[in-house]
Short mmCIF file of C-alpha atoms and ligand atoms in Angstrom, two decimals:
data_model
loop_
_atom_site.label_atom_id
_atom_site.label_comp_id
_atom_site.label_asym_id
_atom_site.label_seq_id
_atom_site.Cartn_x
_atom_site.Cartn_y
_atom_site.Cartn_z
CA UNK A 1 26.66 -38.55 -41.37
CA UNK A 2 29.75 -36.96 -39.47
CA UNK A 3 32.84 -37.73 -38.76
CA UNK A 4 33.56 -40.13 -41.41
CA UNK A 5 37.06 -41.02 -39.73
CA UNK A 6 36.91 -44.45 -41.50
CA UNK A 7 37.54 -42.20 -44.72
CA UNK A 8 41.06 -41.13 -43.43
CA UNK A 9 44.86 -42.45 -42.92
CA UNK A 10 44.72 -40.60 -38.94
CA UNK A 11 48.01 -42.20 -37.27
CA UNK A 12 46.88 -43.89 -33.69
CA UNK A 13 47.43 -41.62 -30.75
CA UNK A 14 46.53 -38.50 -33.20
CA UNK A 15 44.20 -36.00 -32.88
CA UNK A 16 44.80 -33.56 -35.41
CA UNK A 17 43.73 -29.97 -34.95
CA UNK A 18 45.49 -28.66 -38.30
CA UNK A 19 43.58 -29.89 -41.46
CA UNK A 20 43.37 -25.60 -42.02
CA UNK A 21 46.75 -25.82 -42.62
CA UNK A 22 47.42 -29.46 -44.02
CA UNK A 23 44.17 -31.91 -44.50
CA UNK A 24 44.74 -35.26 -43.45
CA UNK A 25 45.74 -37.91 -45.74
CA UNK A 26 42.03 -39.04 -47.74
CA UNK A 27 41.84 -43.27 -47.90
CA UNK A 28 42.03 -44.08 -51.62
CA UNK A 29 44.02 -40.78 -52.63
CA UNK A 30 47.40 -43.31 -51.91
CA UNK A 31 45.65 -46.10 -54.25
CA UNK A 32 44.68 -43.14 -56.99
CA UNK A 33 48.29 -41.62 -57.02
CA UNK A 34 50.07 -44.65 -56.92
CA UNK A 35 47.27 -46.14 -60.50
CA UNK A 36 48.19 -42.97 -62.07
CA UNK A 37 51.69 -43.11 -61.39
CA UNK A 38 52.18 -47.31 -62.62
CA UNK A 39 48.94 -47.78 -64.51
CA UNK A 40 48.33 -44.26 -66.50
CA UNK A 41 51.43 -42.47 -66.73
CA UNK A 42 53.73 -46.31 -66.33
CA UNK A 43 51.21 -48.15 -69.22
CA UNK A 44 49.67 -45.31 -71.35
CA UNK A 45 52.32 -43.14 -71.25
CA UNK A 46 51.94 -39.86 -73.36
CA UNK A 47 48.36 -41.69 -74.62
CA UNK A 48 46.99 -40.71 -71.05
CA UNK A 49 46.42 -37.21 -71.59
CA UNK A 50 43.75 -38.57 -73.88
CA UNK A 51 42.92 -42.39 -72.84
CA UNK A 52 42.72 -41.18 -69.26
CA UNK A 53 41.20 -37.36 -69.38
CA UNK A 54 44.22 -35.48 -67.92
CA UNK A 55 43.99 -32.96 -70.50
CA UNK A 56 40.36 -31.98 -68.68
CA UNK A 57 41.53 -32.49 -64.86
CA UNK A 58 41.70 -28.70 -64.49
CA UNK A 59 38.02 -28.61 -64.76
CA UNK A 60 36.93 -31.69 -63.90
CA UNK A 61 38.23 -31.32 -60.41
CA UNK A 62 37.29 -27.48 -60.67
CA UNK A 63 33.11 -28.64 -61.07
CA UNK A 64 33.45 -30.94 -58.53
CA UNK A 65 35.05 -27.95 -56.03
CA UNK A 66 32.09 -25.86 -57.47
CA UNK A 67 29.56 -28.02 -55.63
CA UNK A 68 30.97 -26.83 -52.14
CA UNK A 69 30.99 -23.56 -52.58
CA UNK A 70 28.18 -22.71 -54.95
CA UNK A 71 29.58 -22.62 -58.11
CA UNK A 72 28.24 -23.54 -61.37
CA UNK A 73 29.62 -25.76 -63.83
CA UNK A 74 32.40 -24.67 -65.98
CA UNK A 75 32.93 -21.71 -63.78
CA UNK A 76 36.11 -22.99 -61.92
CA UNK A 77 39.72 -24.50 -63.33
CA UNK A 78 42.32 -25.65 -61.05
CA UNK A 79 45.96 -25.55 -61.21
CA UNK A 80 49.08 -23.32 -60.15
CA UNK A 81 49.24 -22.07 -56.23
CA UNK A 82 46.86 -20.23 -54.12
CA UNK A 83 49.35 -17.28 -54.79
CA UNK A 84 49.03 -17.24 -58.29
CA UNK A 85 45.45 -17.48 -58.73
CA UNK A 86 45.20 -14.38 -56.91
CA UNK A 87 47.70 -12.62 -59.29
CA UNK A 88 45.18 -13.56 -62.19
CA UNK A 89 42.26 -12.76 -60.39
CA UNK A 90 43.93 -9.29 -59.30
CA UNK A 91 44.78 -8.42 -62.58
CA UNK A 92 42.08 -9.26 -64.24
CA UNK A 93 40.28 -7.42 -61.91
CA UNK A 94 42.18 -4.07 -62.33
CA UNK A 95 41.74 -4.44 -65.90
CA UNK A 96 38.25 -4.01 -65.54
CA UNK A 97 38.94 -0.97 -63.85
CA UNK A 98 41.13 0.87 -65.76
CA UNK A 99 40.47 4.17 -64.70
CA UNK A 100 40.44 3.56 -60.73
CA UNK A 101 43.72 3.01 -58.72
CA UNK A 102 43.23 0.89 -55.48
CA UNK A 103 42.90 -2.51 -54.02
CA UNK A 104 41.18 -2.37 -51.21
CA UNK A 105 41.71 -5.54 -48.71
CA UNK A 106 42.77 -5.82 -45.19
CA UNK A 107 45.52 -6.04 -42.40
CA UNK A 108 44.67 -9.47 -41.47
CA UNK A 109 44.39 -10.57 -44.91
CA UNK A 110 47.42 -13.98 -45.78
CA UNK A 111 50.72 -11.69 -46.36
CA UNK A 112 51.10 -13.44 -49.82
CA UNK A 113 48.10 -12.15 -50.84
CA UNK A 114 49.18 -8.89 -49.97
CA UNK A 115 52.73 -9.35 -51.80
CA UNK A 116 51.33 -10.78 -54.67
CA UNK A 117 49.26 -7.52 -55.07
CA UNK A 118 52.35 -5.39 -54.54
CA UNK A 119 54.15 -7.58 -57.42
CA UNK A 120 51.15 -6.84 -59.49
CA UNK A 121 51.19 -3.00 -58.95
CA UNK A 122 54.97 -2.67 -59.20
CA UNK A 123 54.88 -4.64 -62.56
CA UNK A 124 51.78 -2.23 -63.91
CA UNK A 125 53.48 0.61 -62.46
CA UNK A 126 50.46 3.14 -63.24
CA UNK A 127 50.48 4.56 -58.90
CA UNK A 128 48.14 1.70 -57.79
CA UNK A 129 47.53 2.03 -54.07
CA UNK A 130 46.97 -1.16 -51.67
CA UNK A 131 44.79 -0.39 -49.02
CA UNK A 132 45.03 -2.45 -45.44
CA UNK A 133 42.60 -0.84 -43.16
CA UNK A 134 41.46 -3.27 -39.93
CA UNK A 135 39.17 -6.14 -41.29
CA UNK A 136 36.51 -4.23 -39.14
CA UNK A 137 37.22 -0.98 -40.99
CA UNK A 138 36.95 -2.39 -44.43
CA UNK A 139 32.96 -1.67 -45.17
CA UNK A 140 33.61 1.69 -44.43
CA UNK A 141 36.92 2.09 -46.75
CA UNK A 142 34.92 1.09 -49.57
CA UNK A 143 35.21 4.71 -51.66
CA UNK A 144 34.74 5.19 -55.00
CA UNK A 145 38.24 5.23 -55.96
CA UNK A 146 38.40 1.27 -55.14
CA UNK A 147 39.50 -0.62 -58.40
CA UNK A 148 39.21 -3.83 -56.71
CA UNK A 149 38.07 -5.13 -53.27
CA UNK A 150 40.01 -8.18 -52.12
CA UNK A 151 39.44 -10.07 -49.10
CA UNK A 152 39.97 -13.43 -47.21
CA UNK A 153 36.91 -14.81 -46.16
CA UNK A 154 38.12 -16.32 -42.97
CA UNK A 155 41.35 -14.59 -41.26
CA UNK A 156 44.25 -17.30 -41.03
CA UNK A 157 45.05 -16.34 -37.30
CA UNK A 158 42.21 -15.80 -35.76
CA UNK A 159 39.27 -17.52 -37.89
CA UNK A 160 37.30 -13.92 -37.93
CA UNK A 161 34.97 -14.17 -40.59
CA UNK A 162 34.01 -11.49 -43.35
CA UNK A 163 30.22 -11.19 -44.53
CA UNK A 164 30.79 -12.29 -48.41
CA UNK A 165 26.92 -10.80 -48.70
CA UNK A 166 26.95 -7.72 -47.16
CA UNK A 167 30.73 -6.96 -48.45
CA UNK A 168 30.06 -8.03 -51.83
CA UNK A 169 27.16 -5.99 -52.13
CA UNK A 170 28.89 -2.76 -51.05
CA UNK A 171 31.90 -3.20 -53.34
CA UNK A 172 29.40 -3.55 -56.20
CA UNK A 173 27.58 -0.73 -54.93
CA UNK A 174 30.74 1.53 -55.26
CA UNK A 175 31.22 0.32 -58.35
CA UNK A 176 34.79 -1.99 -57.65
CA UNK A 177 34.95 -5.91 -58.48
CA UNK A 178 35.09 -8.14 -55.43
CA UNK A 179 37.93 -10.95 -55.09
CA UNK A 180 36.91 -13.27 -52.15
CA UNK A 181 39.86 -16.00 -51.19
CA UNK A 182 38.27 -19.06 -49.75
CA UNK A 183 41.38 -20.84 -48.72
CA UNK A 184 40.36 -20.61 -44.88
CA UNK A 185 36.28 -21.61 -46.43
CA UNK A 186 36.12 -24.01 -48.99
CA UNK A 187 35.40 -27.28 -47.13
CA UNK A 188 34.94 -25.48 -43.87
CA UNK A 189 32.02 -23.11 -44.15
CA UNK A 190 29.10 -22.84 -46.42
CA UNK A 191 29.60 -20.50 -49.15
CA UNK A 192 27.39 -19.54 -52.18
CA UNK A 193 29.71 -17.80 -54.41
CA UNK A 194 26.63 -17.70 -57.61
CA UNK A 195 24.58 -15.58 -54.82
CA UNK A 196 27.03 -13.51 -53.95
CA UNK A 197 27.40 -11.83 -57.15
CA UNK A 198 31.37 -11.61 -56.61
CA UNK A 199 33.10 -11.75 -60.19
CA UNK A 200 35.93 -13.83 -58.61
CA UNK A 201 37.35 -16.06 -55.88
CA UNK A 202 39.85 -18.58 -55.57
CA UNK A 203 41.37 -20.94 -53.34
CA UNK A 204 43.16 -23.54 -52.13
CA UNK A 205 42.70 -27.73 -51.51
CA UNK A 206 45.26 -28.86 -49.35
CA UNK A 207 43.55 -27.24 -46.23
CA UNK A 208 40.14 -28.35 -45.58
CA UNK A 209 39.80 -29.92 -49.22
CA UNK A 210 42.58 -32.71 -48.07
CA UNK A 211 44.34 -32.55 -51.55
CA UNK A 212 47.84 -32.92 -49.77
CA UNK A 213 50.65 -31.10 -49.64
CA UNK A 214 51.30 -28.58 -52.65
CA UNK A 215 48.04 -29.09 -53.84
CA UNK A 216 47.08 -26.95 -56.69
CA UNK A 217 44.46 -23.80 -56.05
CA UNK A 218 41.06 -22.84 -57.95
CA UNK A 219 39.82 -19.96 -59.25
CA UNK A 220 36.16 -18.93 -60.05
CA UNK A 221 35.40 -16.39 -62.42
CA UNK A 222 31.07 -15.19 -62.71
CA UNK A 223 30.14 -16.95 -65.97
CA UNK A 224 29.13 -13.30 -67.25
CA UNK A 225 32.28 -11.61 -66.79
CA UNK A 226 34.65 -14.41 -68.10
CA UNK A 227 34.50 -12.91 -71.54
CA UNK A 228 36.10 -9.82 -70.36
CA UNK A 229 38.96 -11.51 -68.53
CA UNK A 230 42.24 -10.47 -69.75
CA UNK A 231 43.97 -13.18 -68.77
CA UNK A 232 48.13 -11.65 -67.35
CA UNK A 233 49.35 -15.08 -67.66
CA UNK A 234 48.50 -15.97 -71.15
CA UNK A 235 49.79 -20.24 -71.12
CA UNK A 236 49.11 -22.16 -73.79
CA UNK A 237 46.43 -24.56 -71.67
CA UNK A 238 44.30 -21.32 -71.38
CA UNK A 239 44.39 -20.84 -75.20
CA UNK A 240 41.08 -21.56 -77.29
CA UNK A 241 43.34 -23.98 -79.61
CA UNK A 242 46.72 -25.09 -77.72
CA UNK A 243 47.22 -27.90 -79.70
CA UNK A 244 46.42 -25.77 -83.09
CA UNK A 245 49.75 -24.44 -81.73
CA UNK A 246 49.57 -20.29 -83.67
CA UNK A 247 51.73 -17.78 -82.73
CA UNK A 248 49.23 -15.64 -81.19
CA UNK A 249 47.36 -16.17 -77.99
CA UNK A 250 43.68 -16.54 -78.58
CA UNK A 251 42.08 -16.82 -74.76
CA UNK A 252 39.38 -19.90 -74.58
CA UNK A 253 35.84 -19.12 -73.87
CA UNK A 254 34.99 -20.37 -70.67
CA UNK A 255 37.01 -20.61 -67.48
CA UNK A 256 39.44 -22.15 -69.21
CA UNK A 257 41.36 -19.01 -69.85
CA UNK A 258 42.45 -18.88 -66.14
CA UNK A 259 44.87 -22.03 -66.83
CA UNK A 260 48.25 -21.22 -67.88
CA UNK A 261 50.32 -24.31 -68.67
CA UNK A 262 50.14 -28.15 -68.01
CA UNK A 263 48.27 -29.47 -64.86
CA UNK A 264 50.09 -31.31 -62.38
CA UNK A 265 48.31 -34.38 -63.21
CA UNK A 266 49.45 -36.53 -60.20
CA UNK A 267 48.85 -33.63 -57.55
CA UNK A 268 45.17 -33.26 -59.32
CA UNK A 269 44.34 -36.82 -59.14
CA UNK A 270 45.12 -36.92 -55.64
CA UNK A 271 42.36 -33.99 -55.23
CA UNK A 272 40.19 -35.69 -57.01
CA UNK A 273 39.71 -38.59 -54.91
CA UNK A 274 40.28 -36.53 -51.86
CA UNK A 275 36.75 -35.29 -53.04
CA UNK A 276 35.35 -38.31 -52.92
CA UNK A 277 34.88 -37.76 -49.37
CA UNK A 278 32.58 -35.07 -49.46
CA UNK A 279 29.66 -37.01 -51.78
CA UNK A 280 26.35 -37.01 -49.92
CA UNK A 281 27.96 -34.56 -47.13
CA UNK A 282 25.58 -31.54 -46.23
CA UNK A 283 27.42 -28.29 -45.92
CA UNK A 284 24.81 -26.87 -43.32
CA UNK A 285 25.24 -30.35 -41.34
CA UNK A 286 29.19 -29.76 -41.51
CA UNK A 287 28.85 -26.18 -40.29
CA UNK A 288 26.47 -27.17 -37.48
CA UNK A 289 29.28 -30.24 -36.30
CA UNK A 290 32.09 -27.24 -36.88
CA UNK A 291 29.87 -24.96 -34.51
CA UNK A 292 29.30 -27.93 -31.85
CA UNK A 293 33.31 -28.76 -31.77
CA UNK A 294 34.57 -25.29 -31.66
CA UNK A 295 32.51 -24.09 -29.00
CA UNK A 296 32.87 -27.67 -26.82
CA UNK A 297 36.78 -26.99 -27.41
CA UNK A 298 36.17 -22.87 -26.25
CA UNK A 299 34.40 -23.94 -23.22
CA UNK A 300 37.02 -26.69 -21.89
CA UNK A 301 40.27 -24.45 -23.12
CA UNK A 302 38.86 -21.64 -21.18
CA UNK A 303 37.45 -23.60 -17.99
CA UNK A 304 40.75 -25.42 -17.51
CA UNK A 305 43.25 -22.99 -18.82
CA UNK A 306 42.81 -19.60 -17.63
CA UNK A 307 46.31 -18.75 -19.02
CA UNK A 308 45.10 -19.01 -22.45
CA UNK A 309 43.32 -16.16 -24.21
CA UNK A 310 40.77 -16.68 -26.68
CA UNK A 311 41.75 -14.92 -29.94
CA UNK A 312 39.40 -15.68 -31.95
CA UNK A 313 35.23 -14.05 -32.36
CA UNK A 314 33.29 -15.92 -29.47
CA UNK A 315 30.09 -15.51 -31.55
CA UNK A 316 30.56 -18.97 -33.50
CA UNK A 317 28.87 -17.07 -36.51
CA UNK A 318 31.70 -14.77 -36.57
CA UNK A 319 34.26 -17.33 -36.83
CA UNK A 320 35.09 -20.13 -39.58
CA UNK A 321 36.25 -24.01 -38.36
CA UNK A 322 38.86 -23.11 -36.31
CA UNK A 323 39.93 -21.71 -32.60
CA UNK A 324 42.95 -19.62 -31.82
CA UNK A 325 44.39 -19.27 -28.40
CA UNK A 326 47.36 -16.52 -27.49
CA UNK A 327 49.63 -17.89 -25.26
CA UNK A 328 53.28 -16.01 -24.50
CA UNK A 329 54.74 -19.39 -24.65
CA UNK A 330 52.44 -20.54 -27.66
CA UNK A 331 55.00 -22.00 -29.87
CA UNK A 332 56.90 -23.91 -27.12
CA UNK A 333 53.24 -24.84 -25.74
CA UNK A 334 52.31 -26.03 -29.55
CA UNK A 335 55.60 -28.37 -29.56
CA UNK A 336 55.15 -29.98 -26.29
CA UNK A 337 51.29 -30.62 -27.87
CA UNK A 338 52.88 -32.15 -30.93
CA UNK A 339 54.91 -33.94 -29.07
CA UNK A 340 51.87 -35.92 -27.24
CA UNK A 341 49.94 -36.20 -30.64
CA UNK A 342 47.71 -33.31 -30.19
CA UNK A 343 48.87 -31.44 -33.55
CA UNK A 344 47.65 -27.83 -34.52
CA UNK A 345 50.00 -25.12 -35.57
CA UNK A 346 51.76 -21.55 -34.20
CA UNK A 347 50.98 -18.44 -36.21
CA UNK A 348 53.42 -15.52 -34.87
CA UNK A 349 53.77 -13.94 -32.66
CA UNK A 350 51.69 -15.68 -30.10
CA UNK A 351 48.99 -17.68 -31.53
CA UNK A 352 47.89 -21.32 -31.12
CA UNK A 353 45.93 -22.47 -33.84
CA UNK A 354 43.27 -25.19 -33.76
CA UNK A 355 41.22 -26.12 -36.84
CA UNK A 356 38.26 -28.31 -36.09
CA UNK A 357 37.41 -30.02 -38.93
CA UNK A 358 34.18 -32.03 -38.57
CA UNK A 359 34.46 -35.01 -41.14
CA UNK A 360 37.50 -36.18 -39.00
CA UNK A 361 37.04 -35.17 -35.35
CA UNK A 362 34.14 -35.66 -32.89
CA UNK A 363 33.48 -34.39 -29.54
CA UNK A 364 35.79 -37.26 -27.59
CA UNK A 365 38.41 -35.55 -29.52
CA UNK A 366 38.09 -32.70 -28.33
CA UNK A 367 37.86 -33.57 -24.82
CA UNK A 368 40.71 -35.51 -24.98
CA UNK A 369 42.88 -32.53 -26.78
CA UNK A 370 41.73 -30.47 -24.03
CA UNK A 371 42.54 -32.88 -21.38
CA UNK A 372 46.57 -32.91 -22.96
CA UNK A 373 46.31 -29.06 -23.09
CA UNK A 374 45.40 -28.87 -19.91
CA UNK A 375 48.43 -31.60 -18.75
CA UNK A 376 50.86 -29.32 -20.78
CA UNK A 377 49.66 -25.70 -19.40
CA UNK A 378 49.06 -26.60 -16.00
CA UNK A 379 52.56 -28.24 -15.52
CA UNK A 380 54.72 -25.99 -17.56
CA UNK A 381 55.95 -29.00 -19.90
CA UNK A 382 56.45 -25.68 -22.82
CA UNK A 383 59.27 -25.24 -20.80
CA UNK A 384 61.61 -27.85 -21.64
CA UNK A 385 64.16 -26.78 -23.96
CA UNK A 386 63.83 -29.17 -26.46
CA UNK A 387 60.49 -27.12 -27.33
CA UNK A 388 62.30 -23.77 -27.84
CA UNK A 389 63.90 -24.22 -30.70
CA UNK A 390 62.12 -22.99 -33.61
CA UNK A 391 61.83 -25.04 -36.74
CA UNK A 392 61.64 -23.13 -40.06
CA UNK A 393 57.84 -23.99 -40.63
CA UNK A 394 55.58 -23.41 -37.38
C1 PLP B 1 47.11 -20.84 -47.25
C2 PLP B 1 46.91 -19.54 -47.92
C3 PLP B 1 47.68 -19.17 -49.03
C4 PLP B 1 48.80 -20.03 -49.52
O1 PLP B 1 49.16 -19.74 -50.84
P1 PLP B 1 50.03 -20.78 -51.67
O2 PLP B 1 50.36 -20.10 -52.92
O3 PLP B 1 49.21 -22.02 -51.85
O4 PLP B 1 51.26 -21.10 -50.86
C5 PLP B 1 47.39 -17.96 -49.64
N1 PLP B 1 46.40 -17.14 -49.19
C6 PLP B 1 45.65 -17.48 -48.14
C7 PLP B 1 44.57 -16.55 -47.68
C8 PLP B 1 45.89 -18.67 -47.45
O5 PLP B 1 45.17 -18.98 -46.36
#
């Protein structure tokens, strides 16, 4: 059943509109860090990595990510940032490729993901070509020159939403090897990554996954195209043997491979129980709560703020768990919000973000985020200057 807000640390007087950006704080992830921290790593010391399993975090946590998004078993380690799990994926990708020359992905696509590619290409330095054509433009760009098609499932401004399916299928069709990033999907949106057929995706847990700040990513890799992974970053914790400790790297034979060198064992734990929250939660359910908040929140932004454009698909199927607004004063707007406990986020340059994120938030939420909206628009409180001063994260 949704919301579960008894699962969650929410501070009274917040409604939080940003767990796209930062999930909420999970109940029990505070207990788990703080028994790993005294009990494990105080008590057990170096014994833990066996005595408590932190050796197999990475893919503990990885099958239990898997679940959510369609995955099976031993397909997905965790570990590292979002950015470099789509290094690995990239190049692993245009390995597979050798003899084609572009990444295909889009100009809404995260700009990381878009400099990590260029780091990639610079580093190969064989006249790779990244492609940004409009997200709307990208079926048609598929050529047979692609290498590798790379795409964000959901767009972090506006929430548009890609067809993993459809785009999947036409990548394979041409003959490239599809990336997906889930960051904006995993725990938001249900995706079947086995069905899709895409040889990779990764992803990140401290959005909608609630794995807290810095969280480490995942990465999926198709079961029948791990063996062929070249892995770029070849750590010891993706060897076959680490602990056999040779001189030459010998990549394991699973997933594995995709690790590169120890897990952040506290950071992992905390995901861990973070996941708890999801047992016995439907994904279709979710979606269908997602759909009912974000179009409640469309209808009351629009009704009682005319001043406020909608920047995000109005077809809810079009659109992952969140709502952007433009707004010329958006980031001053999105302070004064903060300021009365109604917290989303400002992407540049004029975009309010809301994510609606149903295991947390019901419709009296909403309503009453609306209602403070509606107190801050219609009386110009963005314009006090304490709200103009912009911080270094928005
Ligand atoms: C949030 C996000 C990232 C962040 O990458 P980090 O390495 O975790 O900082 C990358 N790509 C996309 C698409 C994102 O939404």
């Amino acid at each position: 059943m949704l919301p579960r807000k008894d699962r969650f640390e929410i501070p009274d007087g917040v409604i939080y509109l940003d767990g796209n950006s930062l999930g909420p704080l999970p109940k029990g992830a505070a207990v788990r860090a703080g028994d790993v921290v005294a009990q494990e790593w105080g008590n057990e010391l170096i014994r833990a990595w066996n005595t408590a399993d932190w050796i197999s975090l990475p893919k503990r946590v990885g099958d239990r990510i898997g679940r959510l998004i369609g995955a099976p078993e031993g397909s997905i380690v965790t570990g590292d940032t979002l950015s470099i799990k789509v290094y690995q994926a990239l190049a692993a990708a245009l390995k597979m490729r050798p003899e084609r020359r572009v990444v295909l992905s889009d100009n809404g696509n995260f700009p990381t993901d878009l400099y990590m590619a260029q780091g990639l290409m610079g580093t190969i330095d064989k006249g790779h070509e990244l492609r940004t054509p409009a997200p709307e433009a990208v079926l048609d760009s598929i050529g047979e020159d692609v290498a590798v098609v790379m795409l964000t499932q959901v767009d972090y401004r506006s929430g548009r939403m890609h067809d993993i399916a459809a785009i999947t299928k036409a990548a394979h069709a041409a003959g490239a090897v599809m990336i997906w990033d889930l960051a904006h999907s995993a725990g938001a949106v249900p995706v079947d990554m086995a069905a899709s057929n895409a040889e990779f995706a990764v992803g990140c847990t401290y959005k909608y996954l609630n794995g807290g700040p810095g969280a480490p990513a995942f990465i999926y890799a198709r079961p029948d195209v791990i063996e062929n992974v070249d892995p770029a970053m070849a750590g010891w914790m993706g060897h076959e043997a680490p602990f056999a400790m040779e001189l030459g790297y010998r990549p394991a034979m699973s997933a594995e491979r995709l690790r590169v060198g120890t897990p952040p064992v506290v950071q992992l734990s905390i995901v861990d129980a973070a996941l708890d929250v999801w047992d016995g939660v439907d994904m279709a359910d979710l979606r269908a709560a997602s759909i009912d908040l974000s179009e409640l929140f469309i209808a009351e932004v629009e009704s009682r703020c005319p001043q406020l454009t909608l920047a995000s698909p109005r077809d809810p199927q079009l659109r992952g768990s969140q709502v952007s607004f433009a707004f010329a004063h958006g980031y001053a707007a999105m302070q004064a919000l903060i300021d009365r406990g109604v917290i989303g986020d400002f992407r540049a340059p004029d975009i309010m973000r809301f994510g609606l994120a149903p295991l947390y938030l019901d419709r009296n939420d909403v309503l009453a985020a609306v209602e403070t909206i509606a107190e801050v628009i219609d009386n110009e409180l963005w314009a006090d200057p304490r709200y103009q001063r912009m911080s270094r994260v928005t």
